[in-house]
Structure formats: structure tokens, C-alpha cells
Coordinates of C-alpha atoms and ligand atoms in Angstrom, one line a residue:
M1 CA 127.7 191.0 185.0
P2 CA 130.1 190.2 187.8
P3 CA 128.8 187.6 190.1
T4 CA 127.4 188.6 193.5
L5 CA 127.6 185.9 196.0
R6 CA 125.3 185.7 198.9
P7 CA 126.8 185.0 202.2
T8 CA 126.8 181.3 203.1
F9 CA 124.3 180.3 205.8
P10 CA 125.7 179.4 209.0
A11 CA 123.7 176.3 209.9
L12 CA 124.2 173.2 211.8
V13 CA 124.1 169.8 210.3
I14 CA 124.5 166.3 210.4
L15 CA 124.0 163.3 208.4
A16 CA 125.3 160.0 207.5
A17 CA 126.0 157.6 204.8
A18 CA 124.0 154.5 204.8
L19 CA 124.6 151.5 202.9
A20 CA 121.9 149.0 203.7
P21 CA 119.0 150.8 202.0
A22 CA 121.0 151.4 198.8
G23 CA 122.4 147.9 199.0
L24 CA 118.9 146.4 199.3
L25 CA 117.6 148.5 196.5
F26 CA 120.4 147.9 194.0
G27 CA 121.6 144.5 195.2
Q28 CA 125.0 145.8 196.0
N29 CA 126.8 146.0 199.2
P30 CA 129.4 148.8 199.0
R31 CA 131.9 148.9 201.8
P32 CA 131.8 152.1 203.8
T33 CA 134.9 154.3 203.7
G34 CA 133.6 157.2 205.6
K35 CA 134.5 159.5 202.7
A36 CA 131.7 161.6 201.4
N37 CA 132.7 161.5 197.8
E38 CA 132.9 157.7 197.8
A39 CA 129.7 157.3 199.8
Y40 CA 128.0 159.6 197.3
A41 CA 129.2 157.6 194.3
Q42 CA 128.2 154.3 195.9
Q43 CA 124.9 155.2 197.5
C44 CA 123.4 158.2 195.9
A45 CA 124.7 158.5 192.3
N46 CA 122.3 155.8 191.0
C47 CA 119.4 158.0 191.7
H48 CA 120.8 161.6 192.0
G49 CA 123.2 161.2 189.0
K50 CA 127.0 161.0 189.0
K51 CA 127.3 164.8 189.1
L52 CA 124.3 165.4 191.4
E53 CA 122.3 166.5 188.4
G54 CA 119.2 164.5 189.3
G55 CA 117.4 161.7 187.4
Q56 CA 114.9 158.9 188.0
T57 CA 114.5 156.2 190.6
P58 CA 114.2 152.6 189.4
A59 CA 110.4 152.9 189.8
G60 CA 110.3 156.1 187.8
N61 CA 110.0 158.7 190.5
K62 CA 111.7 162.0 189.6
V63 CA 114.9 162.6 191.5
P64 CA 115.7 166.3 192.0
S65 CA 119.0 167.9 191.1
L66 CA 121.1 168.8 194.1
L67 CA 122.9 171.5 192.1
D68 CA 120.1 174.1 191.4
D69 CA 118.5 176.5 193.8
E70 CA 115.2 174.6 194.0
W71 CA 114.8 172.5 197.1
L72 CA 111.8 170.4 197.7
H73 CA 112.6 170.1 201.4
G74 CA 114.8 173.1 202.2
G75 CA 118.3 174.0 201.2
D76 CA 119.9 175.0 204.5
D77 CA 122.5 172.6 206.0
E78 CA 120.1 171.3 208.6
S79 CA 117.3 170.7 206.1
I80 CA 119.6 168.8 203.7
A81 CA 120.8 166.7 206.7
R82 CA 117.3 166.0 207.6
S83 CA 116.4 164.8 204.1
I84 CA 119.3 162.4 204.2
R85 CA 118.6 161.3 207.7
N86 CA 114.9 160.6 207.3
G87 CA 114.6 160.0 203.6
Y88 CA 111.4 160.1 201.7
P89 CA 110.5 156.4 201.5
E90 CA 107.2 157.1 199.7
K91 CA 109.3 158.5 196.8
E92 CA 112.0 155.8 197.2
M93 CA 114.6 158.2 198.8
P94 CA 116.0 155.8 201.4
V95 CA 116.2 156.5 205.2
W96 CA 119.9 156.8 205.9
S97 CA 120.0 157.5 209.7
A98 CA 120.3 153.8 210.6
T99 CA 123.5 153.3 208.6
M100 CA 125.1 156.6 208.3
P101 CA 126.6 158.2 211.5
E102 CA 125.8 161.9 212.0
K103 CA 129.4 162.8 211.3
E104 CA 129.2 161.2 207.9
I105 CA 125.9 162.9 207.2
R106 CA 127.6 166.2 208.0
A107 CA 130.5 165.4 205.6
M108 CA 127.9 164.5 202.9
V109 CA 126.2 167.9 203.4
I110 CA 129.6 169.6 203.0
Y111 CA 130.3 167.5 199.9
I112 CA 126.9 168.5 198.4
R113 CA 127.7 172.2 199.2
E114 CA 131.1 171.9 197.6
Q115 CA 129.8 170.2 194.4
R116 CA 127.0 172.8 194.1
A117 CA 129.5 175.7 194.4
L118 CA 131.8 174.2 191.9
F119 CA 129.0 173.6 189.4
Q120 CA 127.5 177.1 189.8
R121 CA 131.0 178.6 189.4
G122 CA 131.2 176.8 186.1
L123 CA 128.2 178.7 184.9
I124 CA 129.7 182.1 185.6
Q125 CA 132.0 184.1 183.3
F126 CA 134.5 185.6 185.6
N127 CA 136.4 188.7 184.9
K128 CA 140.0 187.9 183.9
P129 CA 141.4 191.4 183.3
Q130 CA 144.0 192.2 180.7
D131 CA 146.3 195.2 181.0
S132 CA 144.7 198.4 179.7
V133 CA 141.3 196.8 179.2
T134 CA 138.4 198.2 181.2
V135 CA 136.6 195.7 183.4
K136 CA 133.0 196.1 184.5
G137 CA 132.5 195.9 188.2
E138 CA 129.4 196.0 190.3
L139 CA 130.1 199.3 192.0
H140 CA 133.1 200.6 189.9
D141 CA 134.6 199.8 186.6
Y142 CA 138.4 199.5 186.8
Q143 CA 141.5 198.6 184.9
L144 CA 144.2 196.3 186.1
N145 CA 147.7 197.0 184.9
T146 CA 151.0 195.5 185.7
W147 CA 152.8 197.9 188.1
V148 CA 156.0 195.9 188.8
G149 CA 156.9 192.8 186.8
E150 CA 159.6 190.3 187.3
V151 CA 158.8 189.3 190.8
T152 CA 158.6 185.8 192.1
E153 CA 155.8 184.8 194.5
P154 CA 155.5 188.1 196.2
W155 CA 154.0 187.7 199.7
S156 CA 153.6 191.2 201.0
L157 CA 153.8 194.8 200.0
A158 CA 153.9 198.0 202.1
F159 CA 154.0 201.6 201.0
L160 CA 156.6 204.0 202.5
P161 CA 156.9 207.7 202.4
G162 CA 158.6 209.3 199.3
H163 CA 157.0 207.2 196.5
R164 CA 158.7 204.1 197.9
A165 CA 157.3 200.7 198.7
I166 CA 158.8 197.5 200.1
M167 CA 158.0 194.0 199.0
T168 CA 158.7 190.5 200.3
E169 CA 159.0 187.4 198.1
K170 CA 158.2 184.0 199.7
R171 CA 161.6 182.6 198.8
G172 CA 163.2 185.1 201.1
N173 CA 164.0 188.3 199.2
V174 CA 163.1 191.8 200.2
F175 CA 163.0 194.5 197.5
L176 CA 162.6 198.2 197.6
I177 CA 160.4 199.7 194.9
E178 CA 160.9 203.3 194.0
N179 CA 158.5 205.2 191.7
G180 CA 157.1 202.0 190.5
K181 CA 160.6 200.5 189.7
R182 CA 161.9 197.5 191.6
A183 CA 165.5 197.8 192.9
E184 CA 167.9 195.7 190.9
K185 CA 169.1 193.8 194.0
P186 CA 167.3 192.6 197.1
L187 CA 168.2 194.1 200.4
T188 CA 171.2 192.5 202.0
G189 CA 171.3 191.4 205.7
V190 CA 167.9 189.8 205.6
P191 CA 167.9 186.8 207.9
P192 CA 168.0 183.3 206.4
V193 CA 164.5 182.0 205.7
E194 CA 163.1 178.5 205.3
S195 CA 161.1 178.6 202.1
T196 CA 160.2 175.0 201.2
G197 CA 156.5 174.0 201.1
Q198 CA 154.4 176.5 203.0
A199 CA 157.4 178.0 204.8
G200 CA 158.7 181.3 203.6
L201 CA 159.2 185.0 204.1
Y202 CA 155.8 186.5 204.9
D203 CA 154.7 189.9 205.9
V204 CA 156.4 193.2 205.9
V205 CA 154.6 196.1 207.7
P206 CA 156.0 199.5 208.6
H207 CA 155.6 200.9 212.1
P208 CA 152.7 203.4 212.1
D209 CA 155.3 206.0 213.0
F210 CA 157.7 204.8 210.3
A211 CA 158.4 208.3 209.0
R212 CA 160.1 209.1 212.3
N213 CA 161.5 205.8 213.5
G214 CA 162.1 203.8 210.3
W215 CA 161.1 200.5 211.8
L216 CA 159.9 197.7 209.5
Y217 CA 158.4 194.5 210.9
F218 CA 158.9 191.1 209.2
A219 CA 157.4 187.6 209.8
F220 CA 159.1 184.5 208.5
A221 CA 159.7 180.8 208.9
D222 CA 162.9 180.8 210.9
P223 CA 165.2 177.8 210.1
Q224 CA 166.8 176.4 213.2
K225 CA 168.5 173.3 214.4
Y226 CA 167.6 171.4 217.5
E227 CA 169.9 168.6 218.5
G228 CA 171.0 168.3 214.9
K229 CA 167.5 168.3 213.5
A230 CA 166.0 171.0 211.3
V231 CA 163.2 172.9 213.1
C232 CA 161.3 175.9 211.8
L233 CA 159.1 178.3 213.7
T234 CA 157.4 181.6 212.8
K235 CA 159.5 184.5 214.0
V236 CA 158.8 188.3 214.0
I237 CA 161.6 190.8 213.8
R238 CA 162.0 194.5 213.1
G239 CA 164.8 196.4 211.4
K240 CA 165.7 199.5 209.4
I241 CA 166.9 200.1 205.9
R242 CA 170.3 201.7 205.4
D243 CA 172.3 201.6 202.2
G244 CA 170.5 198.7 200.7
A245 CA 170.7 196.6 203.8
L246 CA 168.4 195.6 206.6
V247 CA 170.2 196.8 209.8
D248 CA 169.5 197.3 213.5
Q249 CA 167.5 194.1 213.7
E250 CA 165.7 193.2 216.8
T251 CA 163.6 190.1 217.7
I252 CA 160.0 191.0 218.4
Y253 CA 158.7 187.4 218.9
Q254 CA 160.5 184.1 218.8
A255 CA 159.1 180.9 220.4
P256 CA 161.6 179.2 222.7
L257 CA 163.0 176.5 220.4
A258 CA 163.8 174.0 223.2
K259 CA 160.1 173.9 224.0
Y260 CA 159.0 173.0 220.5
P261 CA 161.8 170.8 219.2
K262 CA 159.6 168.8 216.9
S263 CA 157.9 171.6 215.1
G264 CA 157.4 170.6 211.5
G265 CA 154.3 170.8 209.6
P266 CA 152.6 173.4 207.5
H267 CA 150.5 176.4 208.6
F268 CA 152.8 179.2 209.7
G269 CA 150.4 182.2 209.7
G270 CA 152.8 185.1 209.2
R271 CA 150.6 188.2 208.9
I272 CA 151.2 191.3 211.0
A273 CA 148.9 194.3 211.8
F274 CA 149.2 197.4 214.0
D275 CA 146.4 198.9 216.0
Q276 CA 146.1 202.6 216.8
N277 CA 147.5 202.2 220.3
G278 CA 151.0 200.9 219.7
H279 CA 150.3 197.2 219.7
V280 CA 151.5 194.7 217.1
F281 CA 149.3 191.7 216.3
F282 CA 150.6 188.7 214.4
S283 CA 149.4 185.3 213.5
I284 CA 150.9 181.8 213.8
G285 CA 149.2 178.8 212.3
E286 CA 148.7 175.5 214.2
R287 CA 151.5 173.7 212.3
G288 CA 149.2 171.0 211.0
N289 CA 148.3 169.9 214.5
G290 CA 144.8 170.9 215.4
A291 CA 145.3 170.3 219.1
N292 CA 147.8 173.1 219.2
A293 CA 145.1 175.6 218.4
Q294 CA 143.2 174.8 221.7
D295 CA 146.3 174.6 223.8
L296 CA 147.1 177.9 225.5
S297 CA 150.6 176.7 226.5
V298 CA 151.8 176.8 222.9
P299 CA 152.0 179.7 220.5
M300 CA 150.7 177.9 217.5
G301 CA 147.2 178.4 216.2
K302 CA 146.9 181.8 217.8
V303 CA 146.8 185.5 217.1
H304 CA 149.3 187.3 219.3
R305 CA 149.6 190.8 220.6
V306 CA 152.7 192.6 221.8
F307 CA 154.0 196.1 222.1
D308 CA 156.0 197.5 219.2
D309 CA 159.3 196.5 220.9
G310 CA 158.0 192.9 221.7
R311 CA 157.2 193.5 225.4
V312 CA 154.0 191.7 226.6
P313 CA 151.1 194.1 227.5
D314 CA 149.7 193.5 231.0
D315 CA 146.2 193.5 229.7
N316 CA 146.7 190.6 227.3
P317 CA 144.0 188.1 228.1
F318 CA 146.3 185.3 229.4
A319 CA 149.2 187.4 230.7
K320 CA 148.5 186.4 234.2
D321 CA 148.0 182.7 233.5
P322 CA 151.3 181.0 234.4
K323 CA 150.6 178.1 232.0
A324 CA 149.6 180.2 229.0
V325 CA 151.8 181.9 226.4
P326 CA 151.4 185.5 227.5
T327 CA 151.4 187.0 224.0
I328 CA 148.2 185.2 223.0
W329 CA 145.3 187.5 222.1
S330 CA 142.9 184.8 220.6
Y331 CA 143.1 181.1 219.9
G332 CA 141.4 178.2 218.1
H333 CA 142.8 179.4 214.8
R334 CA 144.0 177.1 212.0
N335 CA 146.1 179.1 209.7
P336 CA 145.3 182.8 209.7
Q337 CA 147.1 184.6 206.8
G338 CA 144.9 187.6 206.6
L339 CA 144.8 190.2 209.4
A340 CA 143.3 193.7 209.1
F341 CA 141.8 196.4 211.2
H342 CA 138.7 198.1 210.1
P343 CA 139.6 201.7 209.5
V344 CA 136.5 203.2 211.2
T345 CA 135.5 200.8 213.9
G346 CA 139.0 199.6 214.8
Q347 CA 137.8 196.0 214.8
L348 CA 140.3 193.3 214.0
F349 CA 139.4 190.7 211.4
D350 CA 141.3 187.6 210.4
A351 CA 141.0 185.3 207.4
E352 CA 142.1 181.8 207.8
H353 CA 142.5 178.6 205.8
G354 CA 140.0 175.9 206.6
P355 CA 140.5 172.2 205.8
R356 CA 138.4 171.0 202.8
G357 CA 135.7 173.7 203.0
G358 CA 135.2 176.1 205.9
D359 CA 137.7 178.9 205.2
E360 CA 136.8 181.6 207.7
L361 CA 136.5 185.3 208.1
N362 CA 136.5 186.1 211.9
L363 CA 136.0 189.2 214.0
V364 CA 138.9 188.7 216.4
G365 CA 138.2 189.5 220.0
K366 CA 140.3 189.5 223.1
G367 CA 140.7 186.0 224.7
K368 CA 138.2 184.5 222.3
N369 CA 138.3 180.9 221.0
Y370 CA 137.6 180.4 217.3
G371 CA 137.0 176.7 217.7
W372 CA 139.5 174.9 215.5
P373 CA 139.5 171.8 215.4
V374 CA 136.5 171.2 217.7
I375 CA 134.1 173.0 215.4
T376 CA 134.5 173.7 211.7
Y377 CA 132.4 174.1 208.5
G378 CA 135.0 171.9 206.7
M379 CA 135.9 168.2 206.4
N380 CA 139.2 166.3 205.9
Y381 CA 140.9 166.6 202.5
D382 CA 139.9 163.0 201.7
G383 CA 136.2 163.7 202.2
S384 CA 135.9 162.1 205.6
A385 CA 134.2 163.9 208.4
M386 CA 136.2 165.9 211.0
T387 CA 133.4 166.6 213.4
D388 CA 129.7 166.8 213.1
I389 CA 129.4 170.1 215.0
T390 CA 129.8 173.6 213.7
A391 CA 129.0 175.4 216.9
K392 CA 129.7 175.1 220.5
E393 CA 129.3 177.1 223.7
G394 CA 132.3 179.2 224.4
M395 CA 133.5 179.1 220.7
E396 CA 133.0 181.9 218.2
Q397 CA 131.2 181.6 215.0
P398 CA 132.9 183.0 211.9
V399 CA 131.5 186.2 210.3
T400 CA 131.3 184.1 207.2
Y401 CA 132.9 181.0 205.7
W402 CA 133.7 179.6 202.3
T403 CA 133.0 176.1 201.0
P404 CA 134.8 175.0 198.8
S405 CA 137.9 176.6 200.3
L406 CA 139.4 179.5 198.4
A407 CA 142.6 179.3 200.4
V408 CA 142.1 182.8 201.8
C409 CA 145.3 184.8 202.2
G410 CA 146.0 188.6 202.7
M411 CA 143.3 191.2 203.1
N412 CA 142.8 194.9 203.7
F413 CA 140.1 197.4 204.1
Y414 CA 140.0 200.0 201.4
S415 CA 140.4 203.6 202.6
G416 CA 141.4 205.4 199.5
N417 CA 139.5 208.0 197.4
L418 CA 139.7 206.7 193.9
F419 CA 136.8 204.3 194.4
P420 CA 134.3 206.1 196.6
K421 CA 131.8 203.2 196.7
W422 CA 134.5 200.8 197.9
K423 CA 135.4 202.9 200.9
N424 CA 135.8 200.8 204.1
Q425 CA 135.0 197.6 202.3
L426 CA 137.2 194.5 202.7
F427 CA 139.3 193.2 199.9
L428 CA 140.5 189.6 200.2
A429 CA 143.1 187.6 198.2
S430 CA 143.0 183.9 197.7
L431 CA 145.5 181.3 196.6
V432 CA 143.6 178.2 195.2
G433 CA 140.5 180.3 194.4
E434 CA 142.7 182.8 192.5
E435 CA 140.1 185.4 193.3
L436 CA 140.1 188.9 194.5
R437 CA 137.0 189.4 196.5
R438 CA 135.2 192.6 197.6
I439 CA 133.3 192.0 200.9
E440 CA 130.8 194.4 202.4
I441 CA 130.3 194.0 206.1
K442 CA 127.5 195.6 208.0
D443 CA 126.8 195.2 211.7
G444 CA 129.2 192.2 211.9
K445 CA 127.5 190.4 208.9
V446 CA 128.6 190.0 205.3
V447 CA 125.9 191.6 203.3
A448 CA 127.5 191.4 199.8
Q449 CA 130.4 189.8 198.1
E450 CA 131.8 190.3 194.6
I451 CA 134.5 188.4 192.8
L452 CA 136.3 191.3 191.2
F453 CA 138.4 188.9 189.1
K454 CA 139.6 185.4 188.9
N455 CA 142.1 183.1 187.3
L456 CA 145.2 185.4 187.1
G457 CA 147.0 183.0 189.4
R458 CA 147.4 182.7 193.2
I459 CA 147.0 186.0 195.0
R460 CA 148.8 186.5 198.3
H461 CA 147.9 190.0 199.3
V462 CA 146.0 193.1 198.4
I463 CA 146.7 196.6 199.8
G464 CA 145.6 200.1 199.1
G465 CA 148.3 202.6 198.0
P466 CA 148.7 206.2 199.0
D467 CA 147.4 207.1 195.5
G468 CA 144.0 205.4 196.2
A469 CA 144.7 202.5 193.9
L470 CA 144.5 198.8 195.0
Y471 CA 147.7 196.8 194.6
V472 CA 147.4 193.0 194.1
L473 CA 150.2 190.5 194.5
L474 CA 150.0 188.0 191.6
P475 CA 152.5 185.1 191.1
T476 CA 155.0 187.0 188.9
R477 CA 153.9 190.7 189.1
I478 CA 152.3 193.3 191.2
A479 CA 149.2 194.7 189.6
R480 CA 147.6 198.1 190.2
I481 CA 143.8 198.5 190.1
A482 CA 142.7 202.0 189.2
P483 CA 139.6 203.6 187.8
A484 CA 139.1 203.1 184.0
A485 CA 140.1 206.1 182.0
G486 CA 137.3 208.5 181.0
P487 CA 134.3 209.4 183.0
S488 CA 134.3 207.4 186.2
S489 CA 131.4 205.1 186.9
Ligands
HEC501 C1 116.6 155.2 195.2 C2 116.8 156.5 194.8 C3 117.6 157.4 195.7 C4 118.7 157.2 196.4 C5 119.6 156.0 196.4 C6 119.0 158.5 197.1 N1 118.1 159.4 196.8 FE1 118.0 161.2 197.6 N2 116.1 161.5 196.8 C7 115.5 160.6 196.0 C8 114.2 161.1 195.6 C9 113.2 160.5 194.7 C10 114.1 162.4 196.2 C11 112.9 163.4 196.1 C12 111.9 163.1 197.2 C13 110.7 163.9 197.0 O1 110.2 164.0 195.9 O2 110.1 164.4 198.0 C14 115.3 162.6 197.0 C15 115.6 163.7 197.7 C16 116.8 164.0 198.3 C17 117.2 165.2 199.0 C18 116.2 166.4 199.1 C19 116.3 167.3 197.9 C20 115.5 168.5 197.9 O3 115.2 169.0 196.8 O4 115.0 168.9 199.0 C21 118.5 165.1 199.4 C22 119.3 166.2 200.1 C23 118.9 163.8 199.0 N3 117.9 163.1 198.3 C24 120.2 163.3 199.2 C25 120.6 162.0 199.0 C26 121.8 161.4 199.4 C27 122.9 162.2 200.1 C28 121.8 160.1 199.0 C29 122.9 159.1 199.2 C30 123.4 159.0 200.6 C31 120.5 159.9 198.3 N4 119.8 161.0 198.4 C32 120.2 158.7 197.8 C33 116.0 159.4 195.6 C34 117.1 158.8 196.0

């Protein structure tokens, strides 16, 4: 059975790591580091077990496992925080509130969530499809077959008329694919791309009216020099294909280099999506600097909206604010690498990488603030707290979030006909998680999730083809997901 994952609860929490009680009990005096994993090992493991599996207190009281689905005192974030804060002294569970600041209690809750999810994941046999072997899915069985091999870190794929497709590789190549065969050589004339670390060539998306105008839109990390130093910013261009070359190139968006001479850092965003009314949306990550996301005078940490030729629409939310970057549509984003419009409602969703925990799926609205780094469901990579709040007035809550992080990347709603029960559902790729997820959204809430498969490598994108199949970008190949041969399920 493929696993169904319930949506994570959005809840508030807090908690802290306290030393004194544990120190008193065990005669040790561990130094606080503020890191949840270390605090756990020093202050909780004696009773709760090294792996959170439970055990006994020194006086012989039973200590519950923190990994299973049974909670004595409630399993939502706030209940767990309260257990830690107030303890159960009659059962020897110490009171931690005096010694553990709320921020650290919050980090401890995230740590417990993360460890639980990792443990539970270990119990599940995930689908790891092989070519030509039918895989059982919850709503549909399917087969995953290599469609195009011999590619290197493909980042995006788009279908063009006439059985053609176009694909980007992170390292900077653009390839045409014709009748399922990749062209021998990449397109010439593609601008130089910075591709070290998280930088690279990102999305390629055809204009909605491509059949008539031939425009293709690209996002990439644009290598520049400012006063002799290498600088690199996310840039969006468009161009047309002629005789194996990318020609007629025009800049759609480029941040003024002189204003951001020190832009280094990861988190480039790089996803593009068109709405039905001639606007292009694209994402730029906060470049490893959380403050950028809340600063309307910089383009980083934002989703942007322009016309198809790059002009700024008058009705952009900050178009009349002289201090704001006028292309901004929404802000408070960390690193959105998924951007997709719902085919029926026309709503825009983004998927963005959180820190350690707290990857988000957001319903993106005009002028809205998604809260990074003021609110988050994640913590720092080293296990220390980032903030103890997950909600704030004026900041949007995610539709759902994932802890531990999957490193969510590209996504698309399915609108083909080969898998009728998947219609209008969201398919999401992930890098670290190596998962392809099916996500069912009803009335703005995630009501079901299925991991269609896992462990075939990092996935950067998933997109429906004109044939109704789903195409998935794996590290060295593009795979095609189609119904299993024989009577369809
Ligand atoms: C001296 C032993 C001891 C230590 C140390 C200890 N706990 Fe506990 N903890 C317990 C016991 C016993 C219970 C069960 C209380 C009960 O039966 O009501 C418990 C309950 C809990 C619960 C509630 C579980 C549930 O099922 O609702 C949480 C959460 C928890 N502990 C977290 C922690 C954390 C985090 C730490 C370290 C900061 C910690 N504990 C340290 C003994 C301990």
C-alpha cells in the first residue's frame, strides 16, 4: 500500500530546554548550546531513550515513546510544548519552563516532529519504480519508464507543438527533444549561466501563445562583475528558436546590478508561470539573507509579476510605492522553486524551501506577506531556534508545510485525461526527499497526500504532457508516468 500522509497540523508552539532539573536528577550539569538535538541528548535521552523510543525513569515510572501515535497529553505542537514547559513532576517528568526559553522549547518540538517523521518513514516501504514494472498507486496504478536518457541535472521541461519539447539542464544547456529523442547538441546562443552551488539555468516556459509568437521564457543565475567582483542575480529573458540557436533575446527582468553589488548566497528561485491574462510571474529567493524577504525595496525573497514583455502592470500591489520594487506581487518568501496556477480556479500556488523543517506550500495572493523569516515552522540547520512564533498578524499561513524538509522544487497541477482521478490535483517534486507527491487540495486545505514514489534521486520538476502522461525530471533522465498496460484501474 502506498502511504497516505495526513496534512501536518498548523499549530503554535513553544518550549525550552532546561538543564537544572535534569542536572539535579542525574548529577550532571550539561552546558546549554541552544541546539535541540544536543539538548535532547543531554536532558531528555536518559528517560525518553536515545532515539525517542521511550523507557523508564530512575524510579521506575514508564516513559512514553515520542515516536508513536499515542500521546498521553496531546500530540499537537502546543500540547507537546506544554508537556515540556510544565512537566509531570508526579511522574518525574521535569518542569523545563524555568530553564528553557520558549524559543528553545519551540526548537525541541520541531526536533521531536522531525525525528518522528524520520522514524515513521523508516517503517514504510516506498514505491521505487523500475521501468516496465507496474506500480500500485492509491488512485491509479502506473508505470514509470525512461523517456529521455543521458541528461544531466535537468531543471525544467516544457512541451511545444509538433511533438517537440524543450529542456533545461542546471549546468546551462538547453536541449530540444523531438518525438522523444533529445537533439545531439544543445542550442547555441544561450546566455552564459553561473552554475556552481545552487546557481544554474532554471525554468523554461513557452508563452501561452507560443504557437503564434514563438517566445520562450528562461530564468537563470546571471554571472556579472561589479567592480571586478563576481556577482550573480536571477534574470529572466525570452527568446526564439531558429536553426538550433536561441535568437531575438530580450530581457524581461534584471535587477539593477549597481544596487545589489554584494549579492552572493544561495536561494535564487527561478520558476516562471503565466496566468490567463498575459502576465508572467517569476520567483526570486532571498539569497540566504532572510531580511531581504521582508524588504520591499529589494527584489529578493519575492514573487514578481510583469507583462509578457517585461513592462510593469499598474495594478501591481506596490507599483505606486516609490520605495518598493514595482514588479513585486508577494513577499516574505524564502526560496520558491515551485510556481503553478490551478487549472480551474486560476489560483497561484508556490512551493518553497524552508530551513530545517517548514518547507511550505502557499496560496499566493496579491501584496501578501508569507512571513519569512519572522514566522516559520522550521529551525536553523544546526538545530537552534530561529523564532518561537509560527503565526503573526498580517502574515499568511501556508496551505501546508513539511517537517522534515523535503526540499520542495517544481510542481504542476495535472490536467490530462490518462489518469481521471488525478485531474486537477497537484504533483510536487522534491530534491532531498527524492519524492514525487500527489497533493489533493479542497477549499484551500490539503485533504490528502500520496508519495507516488521515492528514492530515484533528486527530482526538480514534474509536468503533464499533451499525451496526458506525467513527466518527471530525475538526475540523469526524464521519466514518463503512464497508466499500466491492460485494464486501467
Ligand atoms: C526523568 C525522566 C524524564 C526526563 C529527563 C524527561 N522526561 Fe519527558 N516524560 C517523562 C515521563 C515519565 C513522562 C510521562 C508522564 C506521564 O505519564 O504523564 C514524560 C512525558 C513527556 C512528554 C509527553 C508525552 C505524551 O505522551 O504526551 C513529552 C513531550 C516529553 N516528556 C518531552 C520531554 C523532553 C523534550 C525532555 C527533555 C527536555 C524530557 N521529556 C525529559 C520523563 C522524563
